[in-house]
PDB file of C-alpha atoms and ligand atoms in Angstrom:
ATOM      1  CA  MET A   1     213.935 118.171 117.991  1.00  0.00           C
ATOM      2  CA  PRO A   2     210.335 118.725 119.045  1.00  0.00           C
ATOM      3  CA  ARG A   3     209.355 121.616 121.577  1.00  0.00           C
ATOM      4  CA  HIS A   4     206.275 121.115 123.808  1.00  0.00           C
ATOM      5  CA  ILE A   5     205.718 123.670 126.571  1.00  0.00           C
ATOM      6  CA  ALA A   6     202.398 123.414 129.046  1.00  0.00           C
ATOM      7  CA  CYS A   7     202.274 127.740 130.222  1.00  0.00           C
ATOM      8  CA  LEU A   8     200.287 126.295 134.483  1.00  0.00           C
ATOM      9  CA  THR A   9     198.075 129.458 134.852  1.00  0.00           C
ATOM     10  CA  PHE A  10     196.437 130.990 138.127  1.00  0.00           C
ATOM     11  CA  ASP A  11     193.869 133.640 137.869  1.00  0.00           C
ATOM     12  CA  PHE A  12     194.184 134.640 141.771  1.00  0.00           C
ATOM     13  CA  ASP A  13     190.472 136.532 141.926  1.00  0.00           C
ATOM     14  CA  ALA A  14     190.515 135.859 145.802  1.00  0.00           C
ATOM     15  CA  LEU A  15     187.654 137.497 146.906  1.00  0.00           C
ATOM     16  CA  SER A  16     186.917 139.325 143.642  1.00  0.00           C
ATOM     17  CA  THR A  17     185.050 137.544 141.531  1.00  0.00           C
ATOM     18  CA  TRP A  18     181.890 136.669 143.383  1.00  0.00           C
ATOM     19  CA  ILE A  19     182.251 140.846 144.981  1.00  0.00           C
ATOM     20  CA  ALA A  20     182.025 141.069 140.620  1.00  0.00           C
ATOM     21  CA  ARG A  21     178.735 139.137 140.299  1.00  0.00           C
ATOM     22  CA  GLY A  22     177.161 140.499 143.574  1.00  0.00           C
ATOM     23  CA  MET A  23     177.376 137.621 144.842  1.00  0.00           C
ATOM     24  CA  MET A  24     178.889 139.333 148.516  1.00  0.00           C
ATOM     25  CA  SER A  25     177.610 137.572 151.495  1.00  0.00           C
ATOM     26  CA  PRO A  26     179.956 136.413 154.286  1.00  0.00           C
ATOM     27  CA  THR A  27     179.770 132.952 152.418  1.00  0.00           C
ATOM     28  CA  SER A  28     180.222 133.395 148.890  1.00  0.00           C
ATOM     29  CA  ILE A  29     183.255 136.484 150.241  1.00  0.00           C
ATOM     30  CA  SER A  30     184.287 133.394 152.722  1.00  0.00           C
ATOM     31  CA  ARG A  31     184.609 131.089 149.428  1.00  0.00           C
ATOM     32  CA  GLY A  32     187.097 133.246 147.483  1.00  0.00           C
ATOM     33  CA  GLU A  33     189.566 133.976 151.187  1.00  0.00           C
ATOM     34  CA  PHE A  34     189.618 130.140 150.114  1.00  0.00           C
ATOM     35  CA  GLY A  35     192.104 131.529 147.086  1.00  0.00           C
ATOM     36  CA  VAL A  36     194.557 132.853 149.964  1.00  0.00           C
ATOM     37  CA  ILE A  37     195.238 128.662 150.923  1.00  0.00           C
ATOM     38  CA  GLY A  38     194.725 127.616 147.318  1.00  0.00           C
ATOM     39  CA  ALA A  39     197.857 129.691 146.497  1.00  0.00           C
ATOM     40  CA  ARG A  40     199.863 128.951 149.404  1.00  0.00           C
ATOM     41  CA  ARG A  41     198.957 125.044 148.415  1.00  0.00           C
ATOM     42  CA  ILE A  42     200.009 125.901 144.747  1.00  0.00           C
ATOM     43  CA  LEU A  43     203.431 127.361 145.144  1.00  0.00           C
ATOM     44  CA  LYS A  44     204.240 125.189 147.107  1.00  0.00           C
ATOM     45  CA  LEU A  45     204.431 122.035 144.530  1.00  0.00           C
ATOM     46  CA  LEU A  46     205.243 124.360 142.006  1.00  0.00           C
ATOM     47  CA  SER A  47     208.106 124.822 143.680  1.00  0.00           C
ATOM     48  CA  LYS A  48     208.941 121.305 144.438  1.00  0.00           C
ATOM     49  CA  TYR A  49     208.991 120.693 140.905  1.00  0.00           C
ATOM     50  CA  ASP A  50     210.741 123.925 140.078  1.00  0.00           C
ATOM     51  CA  ILE A  51     208.120 125.512 138.085  1.00  0.00           C
ATOM     52  CA  LYS A  52     208.300 129.093 137.086  1.00  0.00           C
ATOM     53  CA  SER A  53     204.639 129.819 136.227  1.00  0.00           C
ATOM     54  CA  THR A  54     201.840 132.764 135.326  1.00  0.00           C
ATOM     55  CA  TRP A  55     199.521 134.588 137.526  1.00  0.00           C
ATOM     56  CA  PHE A  56     196.386 136.730 137.063  1.00  0.00           C
ATOM     57  CA  VAL A  57     196.174 138.826 139.921  1.00  0.00           C
ATOM     58  CA  PRO A  58     193.566 141.348 139.966  1.00  0.00           C
ATOM     59  CA  GLY A  59     193.714 144.736 141.839  1.00  0.00           C
ATOM     60  CA  HIS A  60     191.527 143.648 143.835  1.00  0.00           C
ATOM     61  CA  THR A  61     193.646 140.721 145.437  1.00  0.00           C
ATOM     62  CA  ILE A  62     196.556 142.671 145.181  1.00  0.00           C
ATOM     63  CA  GLU A  63     195.070 145.444 147.590  1.00  0.00           C
ATOM     64  CA  THR A  64     193.648 143.429 150.068  1.00  0.00           C
ATOM     65  CA  TYR A  65     195.726 140.180 150.091  1.00  0.00           C
ATOM     66  CA  PRO A  66     199.782 142.392 149.748  1.00  0.00           C
ATOM     67  CA  GLU A  67     201.264 139.576 151.738  1.00  0.00           C
ATOM     68  CA  ALA A  68     200.009 136.270 149.423  1.00  0.00           C
ATOM     69  CA  SER A  69     200.637 138.531 145.907  1.00  0.00           C
ATOM     70  CA  LYS A  70     203.956 139.307 147.450  1.00  0.00           C
ATOM     71  CA  ALA A  71     204.776 135.897 147.602  1.00  0.00           C
ATOM     72  CA  ILE A  72     204.079 134.896 143.622  1.00  0.00           C
ATOM     73  CA  ALA A  73     206.673 137.349 142.996  1.00  0.00           C
ATOM     74  CA  ASP A  74     208.777 136.378 145.358  1.00  0.00           C
ATOM     75  CA  ALA A  75     208.573 132.573 144.069  1.00  0.00           C
ATOM     76  CA  GLY A  76     209.943 134.021 140.503  1.00  0.00           C
ATOM     77  CA  HIS A  77     206.413 133.658 138.441  1.00  0.00           C
ATOM     78  CA  GLU A  78     204.759 136.350 136.830  1.00  0.00           C
ATOM     79  CA  ILE A  79     202.131 138.682 137.696  1.00  0.00           C
ATOM     80  CA  ALA A  80     200.349 139.857 134.576  1.00  0.00           C
ATOM     81  CA  ASN A  81     196.776 142.126 134.339  1.00  0.00           C
ATOM     82  CA  HIS A  82     193.571 140.107 135.369  1.00  0.00           C
ATOM     83  CA  GLY A  83     191.788 143.552 135.484  1.00  0.00           C
ATOM     84  CA  TRP A  84     191.202 145.557 138.565  1.00  0.00           C
ATOM     85  CA  THR A  85     187.626 144.745 139.956  1.00  0.00           C
ATOM     86  CA  HIS A  86     187.155 141.158 137.901  1.00  0.00           C
ATOM     87  CA  ARG A  87     184.079 143.044 136.236  1.00  0.00           C
ATOM     88  CA  SER A  88     183.832 141.363 131.998  1.00  0.00           C
ATOM     89  CA  PRO A  89     184.653 145.060 129.952  1.00  0.00           C
ATOM     90  CA  LEU A  90     181.535 143.477 128.278  1.00  0.00           C
ATOM     91  CA  GLY A  91     179.312 147.105 127.940  1.00  0.00           C
ATOM     92  CA  MET A  92     181.360 148.816 129.916  1.00  0.00           C
ATOM     93  CA  SER A  93     183.096 152.223 127.680  1.00  0.00           C
ATOM     94  CA  ALA A  94     186.487 151.997 125.566  1.00  0.00           C
ATOM     95  CA  GLU A  95     187.237 155.276 128.955  1.00  0.00           C
ATOM     96  CA  GLU A  96     185.985 153.205 131.619  1.00  0.00           C
ATOM     97  CA  GLU A  97     188.379 150.113 130.244  1.00  0.00           C
ATOM     98  CA  GLU A  98     191.501 152.056 130.261  1.00  0.00           C
ATOM     99  CA  THR A  99     190.857 153.450 133.951  1.00  0.00           C
ATOM    100  CA  GLU A 100     189.823 149.262 135.015  1.00  0.00           C
ATOM    101  CA  LEU A 101     193.136 148.337 132.974  1.00  0.00           C
ATOM    102  CA  LEU A 102     195.546 151.459 134.413  1.00  0.00           C
ATOM    103  CA  ARG A 103     193.658 150.957 137.801  1.00  0.00           C
ATOM    104  CA  ALA A 104     195.233 147.145 137.056  1.00  0.00           C
ATOM    105  CA  ASN A 105     198.744 147.749 135.919  1.00  0.00           C
ATOM    106  CA  ASP A 106     199.263 150.401 139.013  1.00  0.00           C
ATOM    107  CA  SER A 107     198.452 147.655 141.535  1.00  0.00           C
ATOM    108  CA  ILE A 108     200.625 144.901 140.303  1.00  0.00           C
ATOM    109  CA  LYS A 109     203.495 148.369 139.606  1.00  0.00           C
ATOM    110  CA  ARG A 110     202.914 148.863 142.975  1.00  0.00           C
ATOM    111  CA  LEU A 111     203.975 145.647 144.439  1.00  0.00           C
ATOM    112  CA  ILE A 112     206.591 144.244 142.212  1.00  0.00           C
ATOM    113  CA  GLY A 113     208.103 147.193 140.339  1.00  0.00           C
ATOM    114  CA  LYS A 114     207.409 147.410 137.374  1.00  0.00           C
ATOM    115  CA  LYS A 115     204.066 147.192 135.325  1.00  0.00           C
ATOM    116  CA  PRO A 116     202.873 143.971 133.717  1.00  0.00           C
ATOM    117  CA  VAL A 117     202.882 142.622 129.745  1.00  0.00           C
ATOM    118  CA  GLY A 118     200.440 140.171 129.586  1.00  0.00           C
ATOM    119  CA  TYR A 119     196.334 140.461 130.143  1.00  0.00           C
ATOM    120  CA  ARG A 120     193.512 138.260 130.680  1.00  0.00           C
ATOM    121  CA  SER A 121     189.793 139.681 131.034  1.00  0.00           C
ATOM    122  CA  PRO A 122     188.057 139.022 133.616  1.00  0.00           C
ATOM    123  CA  ILE A 123     185.272 135.781 132.034  1.00  0.00           C
ATOM    124  CA  TRP A 124     187.898 135.888 129.015  1.00  0.00           C
ATOM    125  CA  ASP A 125     185.396 138.628 126.853  1.00  0.00           C
ATOM    126  CA  LEU A 126     186.771 140.936 124.920  1.00  0.00           C
ATOM    127  CA  THR A 127     185.019 144.077 123.505  1.00  0.00           C
ATOM    128  CA  PRO A 128     186.010 145.757 119.968  1.00  0.00           C
ATOM    129  CA  ASN A 129     187.942 148.373 122.242  1.00  0.00           C
ATOM    130  CA  THR A 130     190.220 145.549 124.267  1.00  0.00           C
ATOM    131  CA  VAL A 131     193.227 145.034 121.917  1.00  0.00           C
ATOM    132  CA  LYS A 132     193.473 148.560 120.853  1.00  0.00           C
ATOM    133  CA  LEU A 133     194.092 148.999 124.640  1.00  0.00           C
ATOM    134  CA  LEU A 134     196.786 146.388 125.354  1.00  0.00           C
ATOM    135  CA  VAL A 135     198.327 147.571 122.077  1.00  0.00           C
ATOM    136  CA  ARG A 136     198.200 151.131 122.571  1.00  0.00           C
ATOM    137  CA  HIS A 137     200.005 150.296 126.467  1.00  0.00           C
ATOM    138  CA  GLN A 138     202.666 148.369 124.856  1.00  0.00           C
ATOM    139  CA  PHE A 139     201.210 144.214 126.428  1.00  0.00           C
ATOM    140  CA  LEU A 140     203.285 141.638 124.684  1.00  0.00           C
ATOM    141  CA  TYR A 141     200.363 139.375 124.837  1.00  0.00           C
ATOM    142  CA  GLU A 142     196.871 138.542 126.185  1.00  0.00           C
ATOM    143  CA  SER A 143     195.321 135.477 126.814  1.00  0.00           C
ATOM    144  CA  ASN A 144     191.094 135.273 126.069  1.00  0.00           C
ATOM    145  CA  LEU A 145     190.628 134.263 122.639  1.00  0.00           C
ATOM    146  CA  MET A 146     190.149 130.495 121.633  1.00  0.00           C
ATOM    147  CA  ALA A 147     190.860 130.605 118.390  1.00  0.00           C
ATOM    148  CA  ASN A 148     194.202 128.074 117.982  1.00  0.00           C
ATOM    149  CA  ASP A 149     194.652 125.206 120.800  1.00  0.00           C
ATOM    150  CA  TYR A 150     198.716 124.634 120.256  1.00  0.00           C
ATOM    151  CA  THR A 151     200.110 127.326 118.681  1.00  0.00           C
ATOM    152  CA  PRO A 152     199.308 131.309 119.586  1.00  0.00           C
ATOM    153  CA  PHE A 153     198.626 133.650 117.050  1.00  0.00           C
ATOM    154  CA  ARG A 154     198.606 137.609 116.361  1.00  0.00           C
ATOM    155  CA  THR A 155     195.307 139.336 117.560  1.00  0.00           C
ATOM    156  CA  ARG A 156     193.045 141.509 115.271  1.00  0.00           C
ATOM    157  CA  THR A 157     191.064 145.137 115.508  1.00  0.00           C
ATOM    158  CA  ASP A 158     187.955 146.428 113.209  1.00  0.00           C
ATOM    159  CA  ASP A 159     186.506 142.805 112.738  1.00  0.00           C
ATOM    160  CA  LYS A 160     183.187 142.673 110.509  1.00  0.00           C
ATOM    161  CA  ILE A 161     180.608 140.473 112.164  1.00  0.00           C
ATOM    162  CA  GLU A 162     176.841 140.984 110.463  1.00  0.00           C
ATOM    163  CA  LEU A 163     174.250 138.507 110.765  1.00  0.00           C
ATOM    164  CA  LEU A 164     172.897 138.077 107.189  1.00  0.00           C
ATOM    165  CA  GLU A 165     176.642 139.037 105.940  1.00  0.00           C
ATOM    166  CA  PRO A 166     180.014 137.122 105.582  1.00  0.00           C
ATOM    167  CA  ALA A 167     181.793 137.871 107.832  1.00  0.00           C
ATOM    168  CA  VAL A 168     185.302 140.468 107.069  1.00  0.00           C
ATOM    169  CA  PHE A 169     188.754 139.692 109.280  1.00  0.00           C
ATOM    170  CA  GLY A 170     189.999 143.202 110.275  1.00  0.00           C
ATOM    171  CA  PRO A 171     194.190 143.453 110.389  1.00  0.00           C
ATOM    172  CA  GLU A 172     196.203 142.089 112.907  1.00  0.00           C
ATOM    173  CA  THR A 173     198.475 144.068 115.710  1.00  0.00           C
ATOM    174  CA  PRO A 174     201.700 142.605 117.006  1.00  0.00           C
ATOM    175  CA  LEU A 175     199.711 141.670 120.335  1.00  0.00           C
ATOM    176  CA  ILE A 176     199.860 138.245 120.310  1.00  0.00           C
ATOM    177  CA  GLU A 177     197.000 136.141 121.540  1.00  0.00           C
ATOM    178  CA  ILE A 178     198.124 132.652 123.484  1.00  0.00           C
ATOM    179  CA  PRO A 179     194.884 131.182 123.103  1.00  0.00           C
ATOM    180  CA  VAL A 180     192.974 129.422 125.861  1.00  0.00           C
ATOM    181  CA  SER A 181     189.836 126.773 126.397  1.00  0.00           C
ATOM    182  CA  TRP A 182     186.799 126.752 128.005  1.00  0.00           C
ATOM    183  CA  SER A 183     187.718 122.811 128.453  1.00  0.00           C
ATOM    184  CA  LEU A 184     191.046 123.412 130.307  1.00  0.00           C
ATOM    185  CA  ASP A 185     189.503 125.088 133.137  1.00  0.00           C
ATOM    186  CA  ASP A 186     189.316 124.163 136.143  1.00  0.00           C
ATOM    187  CA  ALA A 187     186.239 126.071 137.134  1.00  0.00           C
ATOM    188  CA  PRO A 188     183.198 124.540 135.111  1.00  0.00           C
ATOM    189  CA  HIS A 189     184.278 120.994 135.829  1.00  0.00           C
ATOM    190  CA  PHE A 190     185.012 121.896 139.670  1.00  0.00           C
ATOM    191  CA  GLU A 191     183.101 124.752 140.373  1.00  0.00           C
ATOM    192  CA  LEU A 192     179.485 125.112 141.774  1.00  0.00           C
ATOM    193  CA  VAL A 193     178.062 128.506 141.686  1.00  0.00           C
ATOM    194  CA  ARG A 194     173.867 128.826 141.957  1.00  0.00           C
ATOM    195  CA  THR A 195     172.770 132.291 140.300  1.00  0.00           C
ATOM    196  CA  PRO A 196     169.179 132.811 140.368  1.00  0.00           C
ATOM    197  CA  ASN A 197     169.017 132.971 136.261  1.00  0.00           C
ATOM    198  CA  TRP A 198     171.435 130.168 135.941  1.00  0.00           C
ATOM    199  CA  VAL A 199     173.261 127.502 137.769  1.00  0.00           C
ATOM    200  CA  GLN A 200     177.088 125.934 137.011  1.00  0.00           C
ATOM    201  CA  PRO A 201     177.003 122.118 138.363  1.00  0.00           C
ATOM    202  CA  GLY A 202     180.754 121.929 138.459  1.00  0.00           C
ATOM    203  CA  LEU A 203     181.786 119.417 141.321  1.00  0.00           C
ATOM    204  CA  MET A 204     182.949 117.118 138.684  1.00  0.00           C
ATOM    205  CA  GLN A 205     185.185 113.406 139.544  1.00  0.00           C
ATOM    206  CA  ALA A 206     189.094 115.720 138.891  1.00  0.00           C
ATOM    207  CA  GLU A 207     190.450 111.897 137.287  1.00  0.00           C
ATOM    208  CA  ALA A 208     188.071 112.588 134.654  1.00  0.00           C
ATOM    209  CA  VAL A 209     189.235 115.995 134.130  1.00  0.00           C
ATOM    210  CA  LEU A 210     192.935 115.088 134.891  1.00  0.00           C
ATOM    211  CA  SER A 211     192.317 112.857 131.463  1.00  0.00           C
ATOM    212  CA  ASN A 212     190.762 114.797 129.832  1.00  0.00           C
ATOM    213  CA  TRP A 213     193.570 117.378 130.396  1.00  0.00           C
ATOM    214  CA  LEU A 214     196.338 115.467 129.553  1.00  0.00           C
ATOM    215  CA  ASN A 215     194.762 113.887 126.390  1.00  0.00           C
ATOM    216  CA  ASP A 216     195.504 117.083 124.919  1.00  0.00           C
ATOM    217  CA  PHE A 217     198.947 117.690 125.680  1.00  0.00           C
ATOM    218  CA  ARG A 218     199.169 113.976 124.031  1.00  0.00           C
ATOM    219  CA  TYR A 219     197.861 114.738 120.863  1.00  0.00           C
ATOM    220  CA  LEU A 220     200.140 117.529 121.134  1.00  0.00           C
ATOM    221  CA  THR A 221     203.347 115.384 121.340  1.00  0.00           C
ATOM    222  CA  ASP A 222     201.518 113.222 118.452  1.00  0.00           C
ATOM    223  CA  THR A 223     200.572 115.897 116.197  1.00  0.00           C
ATOM    224  CA  GLU A 224     203.258 119.078 116.764  1.00  0.00           C
ATOM    225  CA  GLU A 225     206.682 119.707 115.905  1.00  0.00           C
ATOM    226  CA  TRP A 226     206.386 122.491 118.065  1.00  0.00           C
ATOM    227  CA  GLY A 227     203.155 124.113 120.555  1.00  0.00           C
ATOM    228  CA  ALA A 228     202.085 125.126 123.562  1.00  0.00           C
ATOM    229  CA  LEU A 229     198.985 123.912 125.621  1.00  0.00           C
ATOM    230  CA  THR A 230     197.613 126.989 128.043  1.00  0.00           C
ATOM    231  CA  TYR A 231     196.040 125.298 130.960  1.00  0.00           C
ATOM    232  CA  THR A 232     193.679 127.553 133.441  1.00  0.00           C
ATOM    233  CA  CYS A 233     193.212 127.609 137.299  1.00  0.00           C
ATOM    234  CA  HIS A 234     192.216 129.090 140.094  1.00  0.00           C
ATOM    235  CA  PRO A 235     193.855 128.966 143.288  1.00  0.00           C
ATOM    236  CA  TYR A 236     190.641 128.448 145.274  1.00  0.00           C
ATOM    237  CA  CYS A 237     189.223 126.395 143.401  1.00  0.00           C
ATOM    238  CA  ILE A 238     192.481 124.252 142.733  1.00  0.00           C
ATOM    239  CA  GLY A 239     193.471 124.175 145.986  1.00  0.00           C
ATOM    240  CA  ARG A 240     190.889 121.901 147.276  1.00  0.00           C
ATOM    241  CA  GLY A 241     192.635 118.980 148.519  1.00  0.00           C
ATOM    242  CA  HIS A 242     191.391 116.021 146.191  1.00  0.00           C
ATOM    243  CA  ARG A 243     192.505 118.473 143.254  1.00  0.00           C
ATOM    244  CA  ILE A 244     196.264 119.661 144.346  1.00  0.00           C
ATOM    245  CA  ARG A 245     196.820 116.015 143.819  1.00  0.00           C
ATOM    246  CA  MET A 246     195.163 115.809 140.805  1.00  0.00           C
ATOM    247  CA  LEU A 247     197.506 118.820 139.471  1.00  0.00           C
ATOM    248  CA  GLU A 248     200.684 117.376 141.608  1.00  0.00           C
ATOM    249  CA  GLN A 249     199.438 114.444 138.516  1.00  0.00           C
ATOM    250  CA  LEU A 250     199.174 116.343 135.608  1.00  0.00           C
ATOM    251  CA  ILE A 251     202.959 118.247 136.646  1.00  0.00           C
ATOM    252  CA  ARG A 252     203.910 114.086 137.117  1.00  0.00           C
ATOM    253  CA  GLY A 253     202.030 112.755 133.511  1.00  0.00           C
ATOM    254  CA  LEU A 254     203.507 116.344 131.002  1.00  0.00           C
ATOM    255  CA  LEU A 255     206.826 115.926 132.382  1.00  0.00           C
ATOM    256  CA  GLU A 256     206.570 112.082 131.582  1.00  0.00           C
ATOM    257  CA  MET A 257     205.791 113.574 128.116  1.00  0.00           C
ATOM    258  CA  GLY A 258     208.646 116.115 128.164  1.00  0.00           C
ATOM    259  CA  ALA A 259     207.165 118.938 128.445  1.00  0.00           C
ATOM    260  CA  THR A 260     208.591 121.934 129.358  1.00  0.00           C
ATOM    261  CA  PHE A 261     207.118 124.749 131.553  1.00  0.00           C
ATOM    262  CA  LEU A 262     207.342 128.172 130.498  1.00  0.00           C
ATOM    263  CA  PRO A 263     205.795 131.529 132.553  1.00  0.00           C
ATOM    264  CA  MET A 264     203.570 132.989 129.220  1.00  0.00           C
ATOM    265  CA  HIS A 265     205.918 136.147 129.094  1.00  0.00           C
ATOM    266  CA  VAL A 266     208.759 133.259 128.181  1.00  0.00           C
ATOM    267  CA  LEU A 267     206.603 131.587 125.212  1.00  0.00           C
ATOM    268  CA  ALA A 268     204.942 134.878 123.931  1.00  0.00           C
ATOM    269  CA  ASP A 269     209.524 135.489 123.161  1.00  0.00           C
ATOM    270  CA  GLU A 270     209.484 132.451 122.079  1.00  0.00           C
ATOM    271  CA  PHE A 271     206.493 132.784 119.560  1.00  0.00           C
ATOM    272  CA  ASP A 272     208.125 136.340 118.558  1.00  0.00           C
ATOM    273  CA  LYS A 273     211.176 134.772 117.390  1.00  0.00           C
ATOM    274  CA  ARG A 274     209.383 132.200 115.234  1.00  0.00           C
ATOM    275  CA  ALA A 275     206.781 133.631 113.998  1.00  0.00           C
ATOM    276  CA  PRO A 276     207.646 137.458 113.923  1.00  0.00           C
ATOM    277  CA  PHE A 277     205.102 140.006 113.390  1.00  0.00           C
ATOM    278  CA  LYS A 278     204.484 141.402 109.701  1.00  0.00           C
ATOM    279  CA  ARG A 279     202.324 144.555 109.446  1.00  0.00           C
ATOM    280  CA  ALA A 280     200.186 144.083 106.232  1.00  0.00           C
TER     281      ALA A 280
HETATM  282 ZN1  LIG B 301     189.111 135.834 137.268  1.00  0.00          ZN
END
């Protein structure tokens, strides 16, 4: 019996993503504030289809918007670690990265009474220390890497990647990777961002992106007996009217293809049973 899983994930960055970029004008901050409106619309839509999802919520969002954050957990969705400040960990020392990770865990514990089992880095970037820290603090899974699309895999530590030598891969860890892709993230398609150094044009037509997103799942159902596909959305971005309509069309299209919707911690448990970790 084939089983094709869709994970809808929402990075509830709100103000934190703009602050981390140094964009703190009232207008930039207001773009983050719109995330609260978007989150409300998404929760209503998920409830209509009785879908449970995973929300990566920075500590800054939880402590700025405790009621909007609590509403997510109260509706039965998973809350997972997305840093406290939404700064990329690149350039942080291991100590700074651990402080950020644990501060975010503390915010989540105060909100829902238990610590999260999943982690997604802001901007999906990892340092050579990240996986070690996540293993040390007993995370079940993370969702940042792109080495597969339909099949989770085990993370590694201590890869040796050098310019003039072939790569040497380090040992696998028990930490499960639930992979992502920029093509399945709403922000690069839709969100116009201008900084002094670069422009992300965004503003794509929603139907064009919807077609790509459905076809990735169609290929999964055509080619794999078991697999999972992760969609990443941001309430401040997907929450606009035409994109919320697109999200509903996505849900309907996935249901027509027989999708099972799971929060990531449930998918990680299922993968762990299918492919138990073997220490090298
Ligand atoms: Zn984020």
